[in-house]
PDB file of C-alpha atoms in Angstrom:
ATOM      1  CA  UNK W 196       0.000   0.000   0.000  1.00 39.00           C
ATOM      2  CA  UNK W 197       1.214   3.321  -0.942  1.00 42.00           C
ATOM      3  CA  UNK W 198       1.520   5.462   2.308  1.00 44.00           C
ATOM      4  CA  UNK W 199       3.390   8.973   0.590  1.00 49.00           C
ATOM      5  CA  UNK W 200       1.883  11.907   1.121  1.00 49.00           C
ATOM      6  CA  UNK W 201       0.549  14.271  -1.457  1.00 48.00           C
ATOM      7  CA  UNK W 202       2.370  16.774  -2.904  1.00 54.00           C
ATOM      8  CA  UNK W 203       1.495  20.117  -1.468  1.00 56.00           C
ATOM      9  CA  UNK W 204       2.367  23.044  -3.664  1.00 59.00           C
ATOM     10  CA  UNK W 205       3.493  26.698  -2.674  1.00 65.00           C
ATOM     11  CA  UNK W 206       2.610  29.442  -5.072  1.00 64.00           C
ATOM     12  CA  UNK W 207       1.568  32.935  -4.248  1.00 77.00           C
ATOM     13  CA  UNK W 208      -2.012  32.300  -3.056  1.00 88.00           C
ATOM     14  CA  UNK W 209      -0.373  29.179  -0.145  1.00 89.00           C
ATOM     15  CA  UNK W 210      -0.387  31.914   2.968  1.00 89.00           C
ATOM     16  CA  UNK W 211      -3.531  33.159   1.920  1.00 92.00           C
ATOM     17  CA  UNK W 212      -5.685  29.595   1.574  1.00 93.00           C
ATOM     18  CA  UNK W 213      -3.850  28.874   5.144  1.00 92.00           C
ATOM     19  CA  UNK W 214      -4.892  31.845   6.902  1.00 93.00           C
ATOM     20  CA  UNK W 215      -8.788  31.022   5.887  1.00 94.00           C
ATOM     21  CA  UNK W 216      -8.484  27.295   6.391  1.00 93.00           C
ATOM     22  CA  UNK W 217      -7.207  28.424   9.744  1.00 92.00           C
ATOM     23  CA  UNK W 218     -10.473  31.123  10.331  1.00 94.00           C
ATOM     24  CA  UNK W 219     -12.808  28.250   9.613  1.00 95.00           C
ATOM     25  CA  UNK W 220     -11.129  25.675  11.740  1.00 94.00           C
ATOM     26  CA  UNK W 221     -10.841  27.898  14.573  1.00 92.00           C
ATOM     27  CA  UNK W 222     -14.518  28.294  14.334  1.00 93.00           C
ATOM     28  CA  UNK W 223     -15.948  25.836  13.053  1.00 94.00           C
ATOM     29  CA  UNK W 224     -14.171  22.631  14.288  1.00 91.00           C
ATOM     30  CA  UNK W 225     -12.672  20.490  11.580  1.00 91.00           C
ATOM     31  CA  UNK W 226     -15.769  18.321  10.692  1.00 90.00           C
ATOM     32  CA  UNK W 227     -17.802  21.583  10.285  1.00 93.00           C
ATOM     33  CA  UNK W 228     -15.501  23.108   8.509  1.00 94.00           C
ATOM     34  CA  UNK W 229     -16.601  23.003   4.555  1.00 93.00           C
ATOM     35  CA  UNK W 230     -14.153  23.584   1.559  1.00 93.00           C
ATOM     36  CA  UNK W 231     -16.612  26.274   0.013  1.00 94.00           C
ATOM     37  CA  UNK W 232     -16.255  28.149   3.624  1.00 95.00           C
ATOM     38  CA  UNK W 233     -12.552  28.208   3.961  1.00 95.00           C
ATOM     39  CA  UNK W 234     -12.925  29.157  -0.530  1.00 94.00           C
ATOM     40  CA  UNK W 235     -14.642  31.897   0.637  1.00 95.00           C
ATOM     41  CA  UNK W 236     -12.616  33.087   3.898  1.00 95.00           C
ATOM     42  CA  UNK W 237      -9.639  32.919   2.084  1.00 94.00           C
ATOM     43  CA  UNK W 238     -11.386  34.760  -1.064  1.00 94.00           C
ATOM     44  CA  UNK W 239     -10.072  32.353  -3.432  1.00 94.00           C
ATOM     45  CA  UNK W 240     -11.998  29.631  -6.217  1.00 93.00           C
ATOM     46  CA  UNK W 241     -12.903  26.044  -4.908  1.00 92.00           C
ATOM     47  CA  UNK W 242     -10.462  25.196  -8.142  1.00 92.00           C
ATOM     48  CA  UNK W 243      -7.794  27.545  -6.487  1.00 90.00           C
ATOM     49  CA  UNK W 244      -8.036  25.829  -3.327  1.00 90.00           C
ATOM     50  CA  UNK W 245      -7.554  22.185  -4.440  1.00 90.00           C
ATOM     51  CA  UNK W 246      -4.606  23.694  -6.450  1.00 90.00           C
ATOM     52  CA  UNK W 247      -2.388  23.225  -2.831  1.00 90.00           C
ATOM     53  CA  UNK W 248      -4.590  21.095  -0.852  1.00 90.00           C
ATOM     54  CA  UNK W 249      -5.728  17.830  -2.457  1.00 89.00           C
ATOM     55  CA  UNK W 250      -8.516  17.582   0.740  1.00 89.00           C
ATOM     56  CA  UNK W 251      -9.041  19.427   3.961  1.00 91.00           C
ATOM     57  CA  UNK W 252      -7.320  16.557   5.979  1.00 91.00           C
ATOM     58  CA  UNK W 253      -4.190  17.863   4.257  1.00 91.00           C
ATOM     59  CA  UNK W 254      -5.011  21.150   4.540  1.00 92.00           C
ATOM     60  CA  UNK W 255      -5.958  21.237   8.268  1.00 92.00           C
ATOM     61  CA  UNK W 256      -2.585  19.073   8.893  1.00 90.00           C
ATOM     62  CA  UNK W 257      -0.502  21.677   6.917  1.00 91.00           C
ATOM     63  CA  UNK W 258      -2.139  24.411   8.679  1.00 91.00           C
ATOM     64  CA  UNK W 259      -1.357  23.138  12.163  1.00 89.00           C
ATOM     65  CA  UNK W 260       2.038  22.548  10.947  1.00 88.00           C
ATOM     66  CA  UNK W 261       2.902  25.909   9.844  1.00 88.00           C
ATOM     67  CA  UNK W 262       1.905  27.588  12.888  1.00 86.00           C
ATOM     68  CA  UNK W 263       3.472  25.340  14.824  1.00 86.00           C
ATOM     69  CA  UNK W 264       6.692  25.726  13.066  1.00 85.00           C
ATOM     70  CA  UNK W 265       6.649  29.629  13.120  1.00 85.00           C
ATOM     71  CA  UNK W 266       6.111  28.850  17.212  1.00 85.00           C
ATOM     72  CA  UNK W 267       9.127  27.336  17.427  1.00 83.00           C
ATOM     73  CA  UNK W 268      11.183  29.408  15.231  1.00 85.00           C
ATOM     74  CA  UNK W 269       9.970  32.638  17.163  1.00 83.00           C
ATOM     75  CA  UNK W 270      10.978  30.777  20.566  1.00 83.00           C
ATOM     76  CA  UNK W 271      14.585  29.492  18.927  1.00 81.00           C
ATOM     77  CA  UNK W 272      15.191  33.438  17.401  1.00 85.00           C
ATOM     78  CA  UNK W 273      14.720  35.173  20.727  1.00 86.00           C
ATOM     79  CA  UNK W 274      16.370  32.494  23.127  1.00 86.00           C
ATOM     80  CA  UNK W 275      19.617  33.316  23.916  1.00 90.00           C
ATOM     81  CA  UNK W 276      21.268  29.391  24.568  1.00 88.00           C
ATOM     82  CA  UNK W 277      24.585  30.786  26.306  1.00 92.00           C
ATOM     83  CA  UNK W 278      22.849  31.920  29.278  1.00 95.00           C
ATOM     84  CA  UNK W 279      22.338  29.730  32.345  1.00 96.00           C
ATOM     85  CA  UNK W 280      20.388  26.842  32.183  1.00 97.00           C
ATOM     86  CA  UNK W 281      17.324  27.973  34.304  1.00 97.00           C
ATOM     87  CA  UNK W 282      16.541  31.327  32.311  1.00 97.00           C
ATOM     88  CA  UNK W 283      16.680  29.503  28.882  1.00 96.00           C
ATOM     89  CA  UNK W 284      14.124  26.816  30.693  1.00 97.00           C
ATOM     90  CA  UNK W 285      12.074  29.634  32.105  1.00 97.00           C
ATOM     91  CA  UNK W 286      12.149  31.406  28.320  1.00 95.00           C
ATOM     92  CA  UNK W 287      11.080  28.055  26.747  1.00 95.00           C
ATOM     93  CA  UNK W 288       8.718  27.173  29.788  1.00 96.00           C
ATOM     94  CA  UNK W 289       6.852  30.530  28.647  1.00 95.00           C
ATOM     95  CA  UNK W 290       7.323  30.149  25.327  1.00 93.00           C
ATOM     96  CA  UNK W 291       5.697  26.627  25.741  1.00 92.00           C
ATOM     97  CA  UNK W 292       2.581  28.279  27.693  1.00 94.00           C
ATOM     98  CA  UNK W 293       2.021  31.004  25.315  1.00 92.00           C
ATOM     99  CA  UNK W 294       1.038  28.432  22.814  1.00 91.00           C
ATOM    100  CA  UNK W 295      -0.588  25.427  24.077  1.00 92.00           C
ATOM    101  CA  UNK W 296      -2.639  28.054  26.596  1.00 94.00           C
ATOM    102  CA  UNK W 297      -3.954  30.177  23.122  1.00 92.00           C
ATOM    103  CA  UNK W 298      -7.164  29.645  21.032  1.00 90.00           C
ATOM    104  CA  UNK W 299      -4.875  28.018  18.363  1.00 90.00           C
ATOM    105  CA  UNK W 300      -2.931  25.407  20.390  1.00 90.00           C
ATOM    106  CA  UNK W 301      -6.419  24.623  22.345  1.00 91.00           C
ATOM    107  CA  UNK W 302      -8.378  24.403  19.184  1.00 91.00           C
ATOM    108  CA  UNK W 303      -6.286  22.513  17.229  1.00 91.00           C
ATOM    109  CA  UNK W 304      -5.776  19.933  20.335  1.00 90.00           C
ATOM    110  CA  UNK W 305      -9.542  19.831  20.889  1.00 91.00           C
ATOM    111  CA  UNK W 306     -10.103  18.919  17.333  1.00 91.00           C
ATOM    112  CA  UNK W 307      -6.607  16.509  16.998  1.00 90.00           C
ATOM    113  CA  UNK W 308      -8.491  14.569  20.541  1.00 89.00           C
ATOM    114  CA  UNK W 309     -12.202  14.417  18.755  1.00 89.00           C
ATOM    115  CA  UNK W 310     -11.214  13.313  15.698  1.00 90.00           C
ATOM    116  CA  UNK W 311      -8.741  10.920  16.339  1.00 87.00           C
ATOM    117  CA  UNK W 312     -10.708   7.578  15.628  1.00 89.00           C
ATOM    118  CA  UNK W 313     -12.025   8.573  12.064  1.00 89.00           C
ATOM    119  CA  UNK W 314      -7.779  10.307  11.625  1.00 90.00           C
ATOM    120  CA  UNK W 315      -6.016   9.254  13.663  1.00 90.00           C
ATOM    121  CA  UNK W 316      -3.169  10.934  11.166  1.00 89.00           C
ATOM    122  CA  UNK W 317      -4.446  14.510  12.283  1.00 88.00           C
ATOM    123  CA  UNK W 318      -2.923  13.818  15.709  1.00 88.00           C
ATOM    124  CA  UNK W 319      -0.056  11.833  14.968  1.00 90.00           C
ATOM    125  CA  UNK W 320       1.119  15.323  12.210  1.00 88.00           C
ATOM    126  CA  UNK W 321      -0.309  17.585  14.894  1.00 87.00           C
ATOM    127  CA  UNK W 322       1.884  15.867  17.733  1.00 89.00           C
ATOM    128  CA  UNK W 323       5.003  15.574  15.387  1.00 90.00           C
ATOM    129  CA  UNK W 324       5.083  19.185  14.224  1.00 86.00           C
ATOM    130  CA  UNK W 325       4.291  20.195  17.609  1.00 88.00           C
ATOM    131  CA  UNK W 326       5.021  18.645  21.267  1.00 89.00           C
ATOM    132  CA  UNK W 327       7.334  16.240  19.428  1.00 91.00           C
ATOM    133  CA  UNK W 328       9.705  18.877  17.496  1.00 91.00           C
ATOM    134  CA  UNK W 329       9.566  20.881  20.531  1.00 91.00           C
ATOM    135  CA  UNK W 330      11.039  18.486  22.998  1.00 94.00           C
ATOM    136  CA  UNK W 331      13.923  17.415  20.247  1.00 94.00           C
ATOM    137  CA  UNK W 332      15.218  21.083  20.156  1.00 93.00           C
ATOM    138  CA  UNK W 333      14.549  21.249  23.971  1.00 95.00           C
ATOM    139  CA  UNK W 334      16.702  17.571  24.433  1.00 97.00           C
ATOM    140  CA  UNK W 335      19.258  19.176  22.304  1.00 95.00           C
ATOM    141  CA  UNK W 336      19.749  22.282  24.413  1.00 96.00           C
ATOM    142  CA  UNK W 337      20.208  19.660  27.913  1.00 97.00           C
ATOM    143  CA  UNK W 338      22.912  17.910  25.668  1.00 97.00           C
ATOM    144  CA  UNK W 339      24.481  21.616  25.591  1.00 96.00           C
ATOM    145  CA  UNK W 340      23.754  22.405  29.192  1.00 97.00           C
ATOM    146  CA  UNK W 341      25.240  19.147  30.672  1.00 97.00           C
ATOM    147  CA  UNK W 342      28.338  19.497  28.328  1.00 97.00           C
ATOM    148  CA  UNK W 343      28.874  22.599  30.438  1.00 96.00           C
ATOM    149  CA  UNK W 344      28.569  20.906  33.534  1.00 97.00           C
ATOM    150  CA  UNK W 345      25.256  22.473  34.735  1.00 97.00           C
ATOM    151  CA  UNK W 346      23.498  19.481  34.138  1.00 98.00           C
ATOM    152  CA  UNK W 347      23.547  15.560  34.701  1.00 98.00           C
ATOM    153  CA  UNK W 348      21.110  13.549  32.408  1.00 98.00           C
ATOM    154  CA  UNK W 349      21.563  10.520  30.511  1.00 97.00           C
ATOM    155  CA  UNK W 350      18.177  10.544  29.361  1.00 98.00           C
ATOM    156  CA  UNK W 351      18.106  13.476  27.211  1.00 98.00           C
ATOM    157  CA  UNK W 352      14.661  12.716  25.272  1.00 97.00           C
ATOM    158  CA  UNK W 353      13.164  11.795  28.561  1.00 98.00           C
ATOM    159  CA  UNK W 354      14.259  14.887  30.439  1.00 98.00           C
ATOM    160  CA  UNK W 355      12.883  17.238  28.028  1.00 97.00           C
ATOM    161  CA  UNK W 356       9.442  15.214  28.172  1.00 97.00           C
ATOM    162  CA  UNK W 357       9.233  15.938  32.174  1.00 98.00           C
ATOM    163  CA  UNK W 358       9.996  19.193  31.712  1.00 98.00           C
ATOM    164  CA  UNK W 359       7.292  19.685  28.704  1.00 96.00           C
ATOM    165  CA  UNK W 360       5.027  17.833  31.243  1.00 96.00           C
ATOM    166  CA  UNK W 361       6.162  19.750  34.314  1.00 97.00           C
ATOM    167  CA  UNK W 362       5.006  22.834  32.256  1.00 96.00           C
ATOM    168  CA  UNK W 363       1.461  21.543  31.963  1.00 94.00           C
ATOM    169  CA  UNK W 364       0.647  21.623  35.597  1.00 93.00           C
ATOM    170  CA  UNK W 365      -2.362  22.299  37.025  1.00 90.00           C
ATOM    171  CA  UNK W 366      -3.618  25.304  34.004  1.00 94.00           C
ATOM    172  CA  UNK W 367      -3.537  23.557  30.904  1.00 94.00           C
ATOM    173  CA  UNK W 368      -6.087  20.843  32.345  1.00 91.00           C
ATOM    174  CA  UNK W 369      -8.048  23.682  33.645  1.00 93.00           C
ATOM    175  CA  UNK W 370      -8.637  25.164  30.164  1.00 92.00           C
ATOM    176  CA  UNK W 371      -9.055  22.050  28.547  1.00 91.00           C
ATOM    177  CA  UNK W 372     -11.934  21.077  30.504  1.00 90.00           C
ATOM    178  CA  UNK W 373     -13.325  24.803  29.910  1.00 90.00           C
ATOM    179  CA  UNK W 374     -13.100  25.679  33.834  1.00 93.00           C
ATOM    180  CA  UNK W 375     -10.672  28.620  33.045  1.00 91.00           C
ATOM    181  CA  UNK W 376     -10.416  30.310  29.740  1.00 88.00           C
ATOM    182  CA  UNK W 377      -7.566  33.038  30.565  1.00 90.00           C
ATOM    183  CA  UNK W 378      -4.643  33.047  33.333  1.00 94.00           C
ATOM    184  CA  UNK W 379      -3.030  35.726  35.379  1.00 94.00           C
ATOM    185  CA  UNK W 380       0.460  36.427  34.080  1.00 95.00           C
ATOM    186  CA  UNK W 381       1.122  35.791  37.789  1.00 96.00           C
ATOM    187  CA  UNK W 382      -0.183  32.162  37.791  1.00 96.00           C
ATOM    188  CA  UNK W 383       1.101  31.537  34.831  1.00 96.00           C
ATOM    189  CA  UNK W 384       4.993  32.877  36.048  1.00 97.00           C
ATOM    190  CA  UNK W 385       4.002  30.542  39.474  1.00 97.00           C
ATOM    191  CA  UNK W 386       4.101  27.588  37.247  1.00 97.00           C
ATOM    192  CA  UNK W 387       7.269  28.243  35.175  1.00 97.00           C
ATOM    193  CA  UNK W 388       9.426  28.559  38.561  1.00 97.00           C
ATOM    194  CA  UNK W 389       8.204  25.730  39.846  1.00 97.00           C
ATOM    195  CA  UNK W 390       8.563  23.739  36.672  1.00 98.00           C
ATOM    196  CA  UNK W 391      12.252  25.582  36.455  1.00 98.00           C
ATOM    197  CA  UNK W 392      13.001  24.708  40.460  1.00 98.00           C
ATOM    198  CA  UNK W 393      11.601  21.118  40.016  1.00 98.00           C
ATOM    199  CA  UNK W 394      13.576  19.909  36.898  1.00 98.00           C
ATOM    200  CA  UNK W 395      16.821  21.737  38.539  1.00 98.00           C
ATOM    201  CA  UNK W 396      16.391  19.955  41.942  1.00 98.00           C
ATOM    202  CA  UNK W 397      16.357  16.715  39.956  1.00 98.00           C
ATOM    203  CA  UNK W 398      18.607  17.264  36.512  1.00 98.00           C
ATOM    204  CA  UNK W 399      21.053  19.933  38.597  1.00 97.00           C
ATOM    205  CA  UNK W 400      24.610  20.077  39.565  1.00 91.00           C
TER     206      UNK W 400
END
């Protein structure tokens, strides 16, 4: 069985089918999302939009992708690696919030989680564009820190998932159940220390 992906095409009208497929996905959810919708959002021909996107499985994936991608090159331009270890966690612990706490990174989750049994692919491209990527680049940096003695790990790919996970505590449950919809920058600095002081006390030298 052939399992290659389709060919998606850039031209000049890519960023602008993306930014309506993402309008109507934000809105409407993926399985109420319809290709004459996003067309229209985007203000571009149903022919136009199959041009790049042979369906809107593709097109959803390749949304989630991009933006995902630009999160993580904003993060990786602004982080300065050379400092200590605990301000580039705390950078990348907010970093890390800022997304996964924001309509998009709720959105796309909630839709990734409800449509998993019919695609199960939306996930797997959502989770390897996202969390995935994420934690290689952050494994890579606790390679760097412990070659500069400031760390001991010998589970790099591990570490970085515990402190992805240490990240996650106690708001991101609270907004994906809908019992919070916004956060203090307060709380949200509460749980980067303690994700910071907890992953020192155990990785630290």
């Amino acid at each position: 069985m052939n399992t290659q992906r389709p060919e998606i095409r850039r031209g000049r009208k890519y960023e602008q089918v993306l930014t309506g497929a993402r309008e109507v996905f934000l809105r409407d959810g993926f399985d109420g999302a319809s290709v004459d919708d996003i067309a229209r959002a985007a203000k571009v021909s149903k022919a136009t939009l199959y041009n790049y996107f042979p369906d809107k499985r593709e097109m959803f994936m390749e949304m989630a992708r991009e933006q995902c991608a630009r999160q993580t090159e904003l993060i990786l331009q602004e982080i300065d690696m050379t400092a200590p270890t605990p301000d580039v966690l705390a950078f990348t612990a907010r970093g890390m919030l800022r997304f996964i706490l924001s309509e998009f990174g709720l959105k796309v989750f909630r839709i990734c989680v409800a449509e998993a049994d019919r695609f199960p692919e939306l996930g797997r491209r959502f989770y390897e564009s996202g969390p995935a990527m994420g934690r290689q680049h952050l494994a890579a940096f606790l390679r760097f820190a412990c070659e500069r003695g400031e760390l001991t790990i010998v589970d790099f790919d591990m570490a970085a998932a515990q402190f992805q996970e240490l990240c996650k505590a106690d708001l991101y449950l609270r907004m994906v159940f809908g019992i919070d919809n916004s956060f203090e920058e307060v709380e949200i600095e509460k749980v980067v220390e303690e994700a910071v002081s907890t992953f020192m006390a155990r990785y630290g030298t």
